Amino acid sequence: MRIAHRIRLLAGVLALGLAAGCGGATVDTGSGSTAQPSGGATGSAAPSGAGTVKIAINPWAGYEASAAVISHLLEEKLGYTVEKKELAEQVSWEGFENGDVDVIVENWGHEDLKKTFIEEKKVAVEAGSTGNKGVIGWYIPKWMADEYPGITDYKNLNKYAHLFKTSESGDKGQLLFGDPSYVSNEEAIIKNLKLNYKVVVGGSEAALIESATQAQQQKKPLLFYFWDPHWLFNKVELARVNLPPYTEGCDADPKKVACDYAELDLDKIVSKKFAETGGKAYELVKNFKWTNEHQNAVANDITNNGLSAEEAAKKWVEANQAVWSAWIPQ
């Protein structure tokens, strides 16, 4: 991962003061206190000094891709300053309460956090779908599915556990996990399905990607946690392990989960203050909606094609005006 951590300083204070005096934009006075800039229509020059938007950057490439495009449009089309803050998922939500975060670009479920910060503390609100469909699951290299009959059926995983043993997993098969902050039911699934496996934390998205790539190239057995949308599916052939199908409520009790993950309609979460005072910045965030293919293209440019997040976003924006023009508030 090469998450760009660039906090742009608020500049042009004198110009901002003049704009405010003329009935234009005002200076940001705190988290979410971004005023509406004048202008900002598609194709027009970006107004200056619209305010500051604080965007959490969670640790995976798809999130970074979405955040990069939103940030580019906020800055170049609406004249806002964007502060990007690298934060784990839980910490990002806490930022709504202490004023450190205005926007979480891509939320993967987290009904527990919604209950705490939206329903109980009332410091956050939902801001609509990203358009991305999120699927978490267990995967193996496709060559293993071809070579070992029935290995993608969870009922046969114990039969093949010896293939996945590592020094970290001991006498059990290894299930490789990523960043500890990710959504996870793995321990419960293994226990409740009586699987002879141990969760081994790789520590990051990059560790999962490197392991999957090596497993394909070197024909090394690998069982690992992963998710779609992701550019990796365009690079490495993977097969998903079929766990018991998700049904409504099967994951209600974290200790009793014995089912696969639900397909998620990924959504955006913003601070309540930002929703009420964020003006056109909030409107753009709320309007943002694209496809898994769009996200994967930007994430692939960042991860594999040597582009910075800003460069990848600019490339996508220049090629897809028909998509993003509808997001820009008039």
Tab-separated table of C-alpha atoms in Angstrom:
chain	number	residue	atom	x	y	z
A	1	MET	CA	0.000	0.000	0.000
A	2	ARG	CA	1.164	3.445	-0.798
A	3	ILE	CA	-1.481	5.574	0.851
A	4	ALA	CA	-0.582	9.181	0.236
A	5	HIS	CA	-0.731	11.150	3.450
A	6	ARG	CA	-0.804	14.733	2.303
A	7	ILE	CA	-2.382	17.299	4.577
A	8	ARG	CA	-2.716	20.476	2.596
A	9	LEU	CA	-2.440	23.658	4.589
A	10	LEU	CA	-5.242	26.182	4.315
A	11	ALA	CA	-3.860	28.985	2.190
A	12	GLY	CA	-4.887	32.385	0.967
A	13	VAL	CA	-6.334	33.710	4.237
A	14	LEU	CA	-6.504	37.253	2.891
A	15	ALA	CA	-8.312	36.092	-0.235
A	16	LEU	CA	-10.745	34.111	1.889
A	17	GLY	CA	-11.519	37.139	4.000
A	18	LEU	CA	-12.231	39.207	0.919
A	19	ALA	CA	-14.458	36.470	-0.501
A	20	ALA	CA	-16.430	36.250	2.719
A	21	GLY	CA	-16.856	39.998	2.769
A	22	CYS	CA	-18.287	39.867	-0.722
A	23	GLY	CA	-20.842	37.190	0.175
A	24	GLY	CA	-18.650	34.348	-1.152
A	25	ALA	CA	-17.017	31.423	0.649
A	26	THR	CA	-16.133	31.487	4.327
A	27	VAL	CA	-13.256	29.939	6.216
A	28	ASP	CA	-13.732	26.533	7.786
A	29	THR	CA	-14.313	27.002	11.532
A	30	GLY	CA	-14.018	23.375	12.538
A	31	SER	CA	-14.758	19.852	11.448
A	32	GLY	CA	-17.566	19.933	8.950
A	33	SER	CA	-17.915	23.726	9.013
A	34	THR	CA	-17.288	24.090	5.311
A	35	ALA	CA	-19.219	26.841	3.587
A	36	GLN	CA	-20.578	26.706	0.063
A	37	PRO	CA	-18.299	28.208	-2.553
A	38	SER	CA	-19.740	30.260	-5.339
A	39	GLY	CA	-19.730	28.635	-8.759
A	40	GLY	CA	-18.231	25.145	-9.107
A	41	ALA	CA	-20.288	23.987	-12.080
A	42	THR	CA	-18.900	21.283	-14.307
A	43	GLY	CA	-16.109	22.548	-16.507
A	44	SER	CA	-15.753	25.888	-14.704
A	45	ALA	CA	-12.627	27.087	-12.936
A	46	ALA	CA	-12.454	25.973	-9.318
A	47	PRO	CA	-13.285	28.710	-6.808
A	48	SER	CA	-10.645	29.287	-4.138
A	49	GLY	CA	-10.963	29.094	-0.366
A	50	ALA	CA	-14.145	27.075	-0.032
A	51	GLY	CA	-13.145	25.445	3.251
A	52	THR	CA	-11.580	22.220	4.537
A	53	VAL	CA	-12.861	18.645	4.331
A	54	LYS	CA	-11.295	15.958	6.528
A	55	ILE	CA	-11.366	12.519	4.884
A	56	ALA	CA	-10.355	9.322	6.684
A	57	ILE	CA	-8.149	6.986	4.632
A	58	ASN	CA	-8.685	3.358	5.655
A	59	PRO	CA	-5.967	0.816	4.814
A	60	TRP	CA	-6.954	-0.803	1.504
A	61	ALA	CA	-6.437	0.190	-2.123
A	62	GLY	CA	-10.088	0.401	-3.153
A	63	TYR	CA	-10.844	2.853	-0.368
A	64	GLU	CA	-7.848	4.966	-1.359
A	65	ALA	CA	-9.058	5.015	-4.968
A	66	SER	CA	-12.506	6.318	-4.032
A	67	ALA	CA	-11.049	8.873	-1.628
A	68	ALA	CA	-8.578	10.081	-4.255
A	69	VAL	CA	-11.290	10.801	-6.830
A	70	ILE	CA	-13.549	12.557	-4.316
A	71	SER	CA	-10.592	14.612	-3.062
A	72	HIS	CA	-9.560	15.593	-6.587
A	73	LEU	CA	-13.040	16.825	-7.432
A	74	LEU	CA	-13.423	18.679	-4.137
A	75	GLU	CA	-10.158	20.498	-4.732
A	76	GLU	CA	-10.151	21.044	-8.493
A	77	LYS	CA	-13.855	21.580	-9.188
A	78	LEU	CA	-15.168	23.051	-5.934
A	79	GLY	CA	-12.093	24.737	-4.462
A	80	TYR	CA	-11.974	22.938	-1.117
A	81	THR	CA	-8.851	21.958	0.792
A	82	VAL	CA	-8.761	18.251	1.678
A	83	GLU	CA	-7.017	16.774	4.700
A	84	LYS	CA	-6.408	13.026	4.296
A	85	LYS	CA	-5.921	11.118	7.533
A	86	GLU	CA	-4.659	7.527	7.578
A	87	LEU	CA	-6.815	5.791	10.170
A	88	ALA	CA	-8.069	2.320	11.022
A	89	GLU	CA	-11.814	1.787	10.637
A	90	GLN	CA	-12.775	2.010	14.323
A	91	VAL	CA	-10.637	5.113	14.866
A	92	SER	CA	-12.221	6.785	11.827
A	93	TRP	CA	-15.660	6.568	13.427
A	94	GLU	CA	-14.325	8.007	16.665
A	95	GLY	CA	-13.185	10.978	14.586
A	96	PHE	CA	-16.813	11.998	14.048
A	97	GLU	CA	-17.106	12.636	17.763
A	98	ASN	CA	-13.839	14.518	18.321
A	99	GLY	CA	-13.958	16.541	15.092
A	100	ASP	CA	-11.023	14.845	13.353
A	101	VAL	CA	-13.094	13.270	10.541
A	102	ASP	CA	-15.805	14.588	8.235
A	103	VAL	CA	-16.051	11.663	5.789
A	104	ILE	CA	-15.624	7.896	5.729
A	105	VAL	CA	-15.679	7.088	2.026
A	106	GLU	CA	-16.298	3.316	2.133
A	107	ASN	CA	-18.030	1.548	5.007
A	108	TRP	CA	-18.097	-2.257	5.029
A	109	GLY	CA	-21.178	-2.967	7.125
A	110	HIS	CA	-20.215	-2.102	10.719
A	111	GLU	CA	-23.753	-2.179	12.069
A	112	ASP	CA	-22.270	-2.010	15.572
A	113	LEU	CA	-20.535	1.279	14.808
A	114	LYS	CA	-23.640	2.661	13.110
A	115	LYS	CA	-25.624	1.908	16.234
A	116	THR	CA	-23.059	3.621	18.463
A	117	PHE	CA	-22.233	6.722	16.423
A	118	ILE	CA	-25.421	7.262	14.383
A	119	GLU	CA	-28.239	6.040	16.634
A	120	GLU	CA	-26.854	6.550	20.129
A	121	LYS	CA	-24.291	9.355	20.015
A	122	LYS	CA	-25.925	11.012	16.986
A	123	VAL	CA	-22.625	12.392	15.680
A	124	ALA	CA	-22.751	10.686	12.252
A	125	VAL	CA	-25.213	10.027	9.431
A	126	GLU	CA	-25.374	7.799	6.363
A	127	ALA	CA	-24.598	9.533	3.070
A	128	GLY	CA	-25.769	6.957	0.534
A	129	SER	CA	-24.288	4.085	-1.459
A	130	THR	CA	-20.891	4.265	-3.156
A	131	GLY	CA	-22.273	2.026	-5.888
A	132	ASN	CA	-19.696	-0.627	-4.983
A	133	LYS	CA	-20.806	-4.114	-3.995
A	134	GLY	CA	-18.558	-5.596	-1.353
A	135	VAL	CA	-17.997	-9.309	-0.847
A	136	ILE	CA	-15.699	-10.699	1.836
A	137	GLY	CA	-14.764	-14.359	1.660
A	138	TRP	CA	-12.134	-17.094	1.852
A	139	TYR	CA	-10.106	-17.717	-1.282
A	140	ILE	CA	-7.527	-20.110	-2.695
A	141	PRO	CA	-5.504	-19.969	-5.942
A	142	LYS	CA	-7.545	-21.406	-8.804
A	143	TRP	CA	-4.897	-24.026	-9.522
A	144	MET	CA	-5.714	-25.605	-6.162
A	145	ALA	CA	-9.404	-25.820	-7.038
A	146	ASP	CA	-8.441	-27.557	-10.283
A	147	GLU	CA	-5.992	-29.950	-8.638
A	148	TYR	CA	-7.849	-30.914	-5.447
A	149	PRO	CA	-11.444	-32.096	-5.989
A	150	GLY	CA	-14.010	-30.547	-3.667
A	151	ILE	CA	-11.552	-28.244	-1.891
A	152	THR	CA	-13.833	-25.235	-2.359
A	153	ASP	CA	-16.517	-26.921	-0.223
A	154	TYR	CA	-15.935	-26.034	3.429
A	155	LYS	CA	-16.960	-29.567	4.424
A	156	ASN	CA	-13.769	-30.830	2.768
A	157	LEU	CA	-11.379	-28.251	4.234
A	158	ASN	CA	-10.262	-30.491	7.108
A	159	LYS	CA	-9.309	-33.159	4.579
A	160	TYR	CA	-6.879	-30.705	3.012
A	161	ALA	CA	-5.738	-28.882	6.156
A	162	HIS	CA	-2.257	-30.420	5.949
A	163	LEU	CA	-1.648	-28.565	2.693
A	164	PHE	CA	-2.002	-25.214	4.426
A	165	LYS	CA	0.192	-25.849	7.491
A	166	THR	CA	2.878	-23.223	8.200
A	167	SER	CA	5.330	-22.517	10.995
A	168	GLU	CA	2.834	-19.985	12.360
A	169	SER	CA	-0.161	-22.337	12.302
A	170	GLY	CA	1.534	-25.357	13.860
A	171	ASP	CA	-0.409	-28.595	13.372
A	172	LYS	CA	-3.410	-26.767	11.910
A	173	GLY	CA	-4.010	-25.331	8.482
A	174	GLN	CA	-3.336	-21.614	8.107
A	175	LEU	CA	-6.019	-19.075	7.215
A	176	LEU	CA	-4.128	-15.903	6.347
A	177	PHE	CA	-5.759	-12.666	7.499
A	178	GLY	CA	-4.870	-9.044	6.709
A	179	ASP	CA	-4.988	-5.868	8.767
A	180	PRO	CA	-6.259	-6.521	12.325
A	181	SER	CA	-8.723	-3.633	11.945
A	182	TYR	CA	-10.650	-5.380	9.138
A	183	VAL	CA	-14.135	-6.816	9.640
A	184	SER	CA	-13.637	-10.398	10.768
A	185	ASN	CA	-15.729	-13.449	11.705
A	186	GLU	CA	-12.916	-15.916	11.051
A	187	GLU	CA	-12.293	-17.172	14.588
A	188	ALA	CA	-15.987	-17.876	15.135
A	189	ILE	CA	-16.452	-19.537	11.742
A	190	ILE	CA	-13.498	-21.862	12.322
A	191	LYS	CA	-14.700	-22.797	15.804
A	192	ASN	CA	-18.378	-23.262	14.948
A	193	LEU	CA	-17.737	-25.230	11.755
A	194	LYS	CA	-15.153	-27.347	13.622
A	195	LEU	CA	-12.407	-26.600	11.136
A	196	ASN	CA	-8.822	-27.611	11.869
A	197	TYR	CA	-7.436	-24.182	11.008
A	198	LYS	CA	-5.769	-21.239	12.723
A	199	VAL	CA	-6.036	-17.556	11.792
A	200	VAL	CA	-2.611	-16.064	11.121
A	201	VAL	CA	-2.515	-12.284	10.819
A	202	GLY	CA	-0.444	-11.080	7.872
A	203	GLY	CA	-0.869	-7.490	9.008
A	204	SER	CA	-1.859	-5.696	5.830
A	205	GLU	CA	-3.515	-5.767	2.428
A	206	ALA	CA	-0.038	-5.818	0.891
A	207	ALA	CA	0.800	-9.035	2.748
A	208	LEU	CA	-2.324	-10.739	1.390
A	209	ILE	CA	-1.583	-9.595	-2.165
A	210	GLU	CA	2.049	-10.732	-2.007
A	211	SER	CA	1.054	-14.134	-0.640
A	212	ALA	CA	-1.661	-14.624	-3.281
A	213	THR	CA	0.729	-13.654	-6.072
A	214	GLN	CA	3.411	-16.046	-4.818
A	215	ALA	CA	0.861	-18.825	-4.388
A	216	GLN	CA	-0.039	-18.494	-8.048
A	217	GLN	CA	3.479	-18.117	-9.405
A	218	GLN	CA	5.121	-20.774	-7.236
A	219	LYS	CA	2.133	-23.096	-6.880
A	220	LYS	CA	2.157	-22.741	-3.101
A	221	PRO	CA	-1.017	-23.680	-1.178
A	222	LEU	CA	-2.786	-20.694	0.344
A	223	LEU	CA	-6.120	-20.112	2.065
A	224	PHE	CA	-6.739	-16.454	2.769
A	225	TYR	CA	-9.293	-13.782	3.633
A	226	PHE	CA	-9.977	-11.330	0.811
A	227	TRP	CA	-12.631	-9.132	-0.734
A	228	ASP	CA	-14.132	-7.836	-3.952
A	229	PRO	CA	-13.976	-5.188	-5.427
A	230	HIS	CA	-10.233	-5.488	-5.857
A	231	TRP	CA	-7.824	-5.239	-8.785
A	232	LEU	CA	-6.123	-8.503	-7.688
A	233	PHE	CA	-8.880	-10.535	-9.372
A	234	ASN	CA	-7.676	-9.152	-12.721
A	235	LYS	CA	-4.124	-10.306	-12.010
A	236	VAL	CA	-4.435	-13.602	-10.123
A	237	GLU	CA	-6.975	-16.371	-10.759
A	238	LEU	CA	-8.710	-17.129	-7.476
A	239	ALA	CA	-11.441	-19.507	-6.372
A	240	ARG	CA	-13.774	-18.767	-3.481
A	241	VAL	CA	-14.390	-21.321	-0.749
A	242	ASN	CA	-18.097	-21.992	-0.273
A	243	LEU	CA	-18.978	-21.531	3.384
A	244	PRO	CA	-22.579	-22.068	4.566
A	245	PRO	CA	-24.617	-19.422	2.715
A	246	TYR	CA	-25.402	-16.172	4.465
A	247	THR	CA	-28.941	-15.824	5.768
A	248	GLU	CA	-30.488	-12.857	7.526
A	249	GLY	CA	-29.320	-12.783	11.143
A	250	CYS	CA	-26.775	-15.607	10.890
A	251	ASP	CA	-24.055	-13.184	11.965
A	252	ALA	CA	-26.098	-11.426	14.667
A	253	ASP	CA	-24.132	-13.000	17.504
A	254	PRO	CA	-20.388	-12.607	16.792
A	255	LYS	CA	-19.570	-15.699	18.849
A	256	LYS	CA	-22.031	-17.947	16.999
A	257	VAL	CA	-21.266	-17.039	13.373
A	258	ALA	CA	-21.154	-20.163	11.205
A	259	CYS	CA	-22.008	-18.662	7.813
A	260	ASP	CA	-20.416	-16.769	4.947
A	261	TYR	CA	-20.328	-12.992	4.742
A	262	ALA	CA	-23.245	-11.060	3.283
A	263	GLU	CA	-22.847	-9.115	0.064
A	264	LEU	CA	-22.685	-5.503	1.158
A	265	ASP	CA	-23.913	-2.357	-0.525
A	266	LEU	CA	-20.953	-0.226	0.525
A	267	ASP	CA	-21.943	3.178	1.798
A	268	LYS	CA	-20.521	6.529	2.871
A	269	ILE	CA	-20.700	7.854	6.422
A	270	VAL	CA	-20.229	11.522	7.343
A	271	SER	CA	-20.291	13.532	10.534
A	272	LYS	CA	-23.672	15.033	11.383
A	273	LYS	CA	-22.063	18.461	11.475
A	274	PHE	CA	-20.633	18.014	7.972
A	275	ALA	CA	-24.030	16.901	6.662
A	276	GLU	CA	-25.630	20.037	8.090
A	277	THR	CA	-22.948	22.611	7.242
A	278	GLY	CA	-20.760	21.027	4.562
A	279	GLY	CA	-22.538	22.747	1.685
A	280	LYS	CA	-21.460	21.657	-1.767
A	281	ALA	CA	-18.704	19.430	-0.364
A	282	TYR	CA	-21.348	17.337	1.382
A	283	GLU	CA	-23.498	17.309	-1.756
A	284	LEU	CA	-20.602	15.960	-3.837
A	285	VAL	CA	-19.823	13.234	-1.296
A	286	LYS	CA	-23.485	12.260	-1.157
A	287	ASN	CA	-23.765	12.225	-4.974
A	288	PHE	CA	-20.598	10.129	-5.485
A	289	LYS	CA	-21.519	6.732	-6.919
A	290	TRP	CA	-19.498	4.516	-9.250
A	291	THR	CA	-18.871	0.859	-10.116
A	292	ASN	CA	-16.464	-1.836	-8.945
A	293	GLU	CA	-14.768	-1.579	-12.343
A	294	HIS	CA	-14.208	2.162	-11.905
A	295	GLN	CA	-12.688	1.653	-8.474
A	296	ASN	CA	-10.480	-1.210	-9.616
A	297	ALA	CA	-9.078	0.884	-12.490
A	298	VAL	CA	-7.952	3.672	-10.156
A	299	ALA	CA	-6.668	1.248	-7.498
A	300	ASN	CA	-4.689	-0.645	-10.140
A	301	ASP	CA	-3.034	2.574	-11.358
A	302	ILE	CA	-2.039	3.445	-7.781
A	303	THR	CA	-0.786	-0.006	-6.851
A	304	ASN	CA	0.707	-1.388	-10.053
A	305	ASN	CA	1.236	1.409	-12.563
A	306	GLY	CA	3.380	3.768	-10.519
A	307	LEU	CA	0.857	6.588	-10.230
A	308	SER	CA	0.285	8.546	-7.053
A	309	ALA	CA	-3.274	8.655	-5.729
A	310	GLU	CA	-3.612	12.181	-7.082
A	311	GLU	CA	-2.280	11.209	-10.528
A	312	ALA	CA	-4.555	8.160	-10.745
A	313	ALA	CA	-7.584	10.234	-9.760
A	314	LYS	CA	-6.745	12.922	-12.313
A	315	LYS	CA	-6.371	10.274	-15.044
A	316	TRP	CA	-9.743	8.747	-14.223
A	317	VAL	CA	-11.496	12.126	-13.973
A	318	GLU	CA	-10.153	13.221	-17.371
A	319	ALA	CA	-11.464	10.025	-18.978
A	320	ASN	CA	-14.861	9.839	-17.253
A	321	GLN	CA	-16.516	13.254	-17.244
A	322	ALA	CA	-19.825	11.672	-18.212
A	323	VAL	CA	-19.757	9.772	-14.908
A	324	TRP	CA	-18.624	12.406	-12.412
A	325	SER	CA	-20.318	15.472	-13.898
A	326	ALA	CA	-23.586	14.350	-12.288
A	327	TRP	CA	-21.943	14.426	-8.851
A	328	ILE	CA	-21.037	18.122	-9.016
A	329	PRO	CA	-23.654	20.328	-7.301
A	330	GLN	CA	-24.838	23.283	-9.322
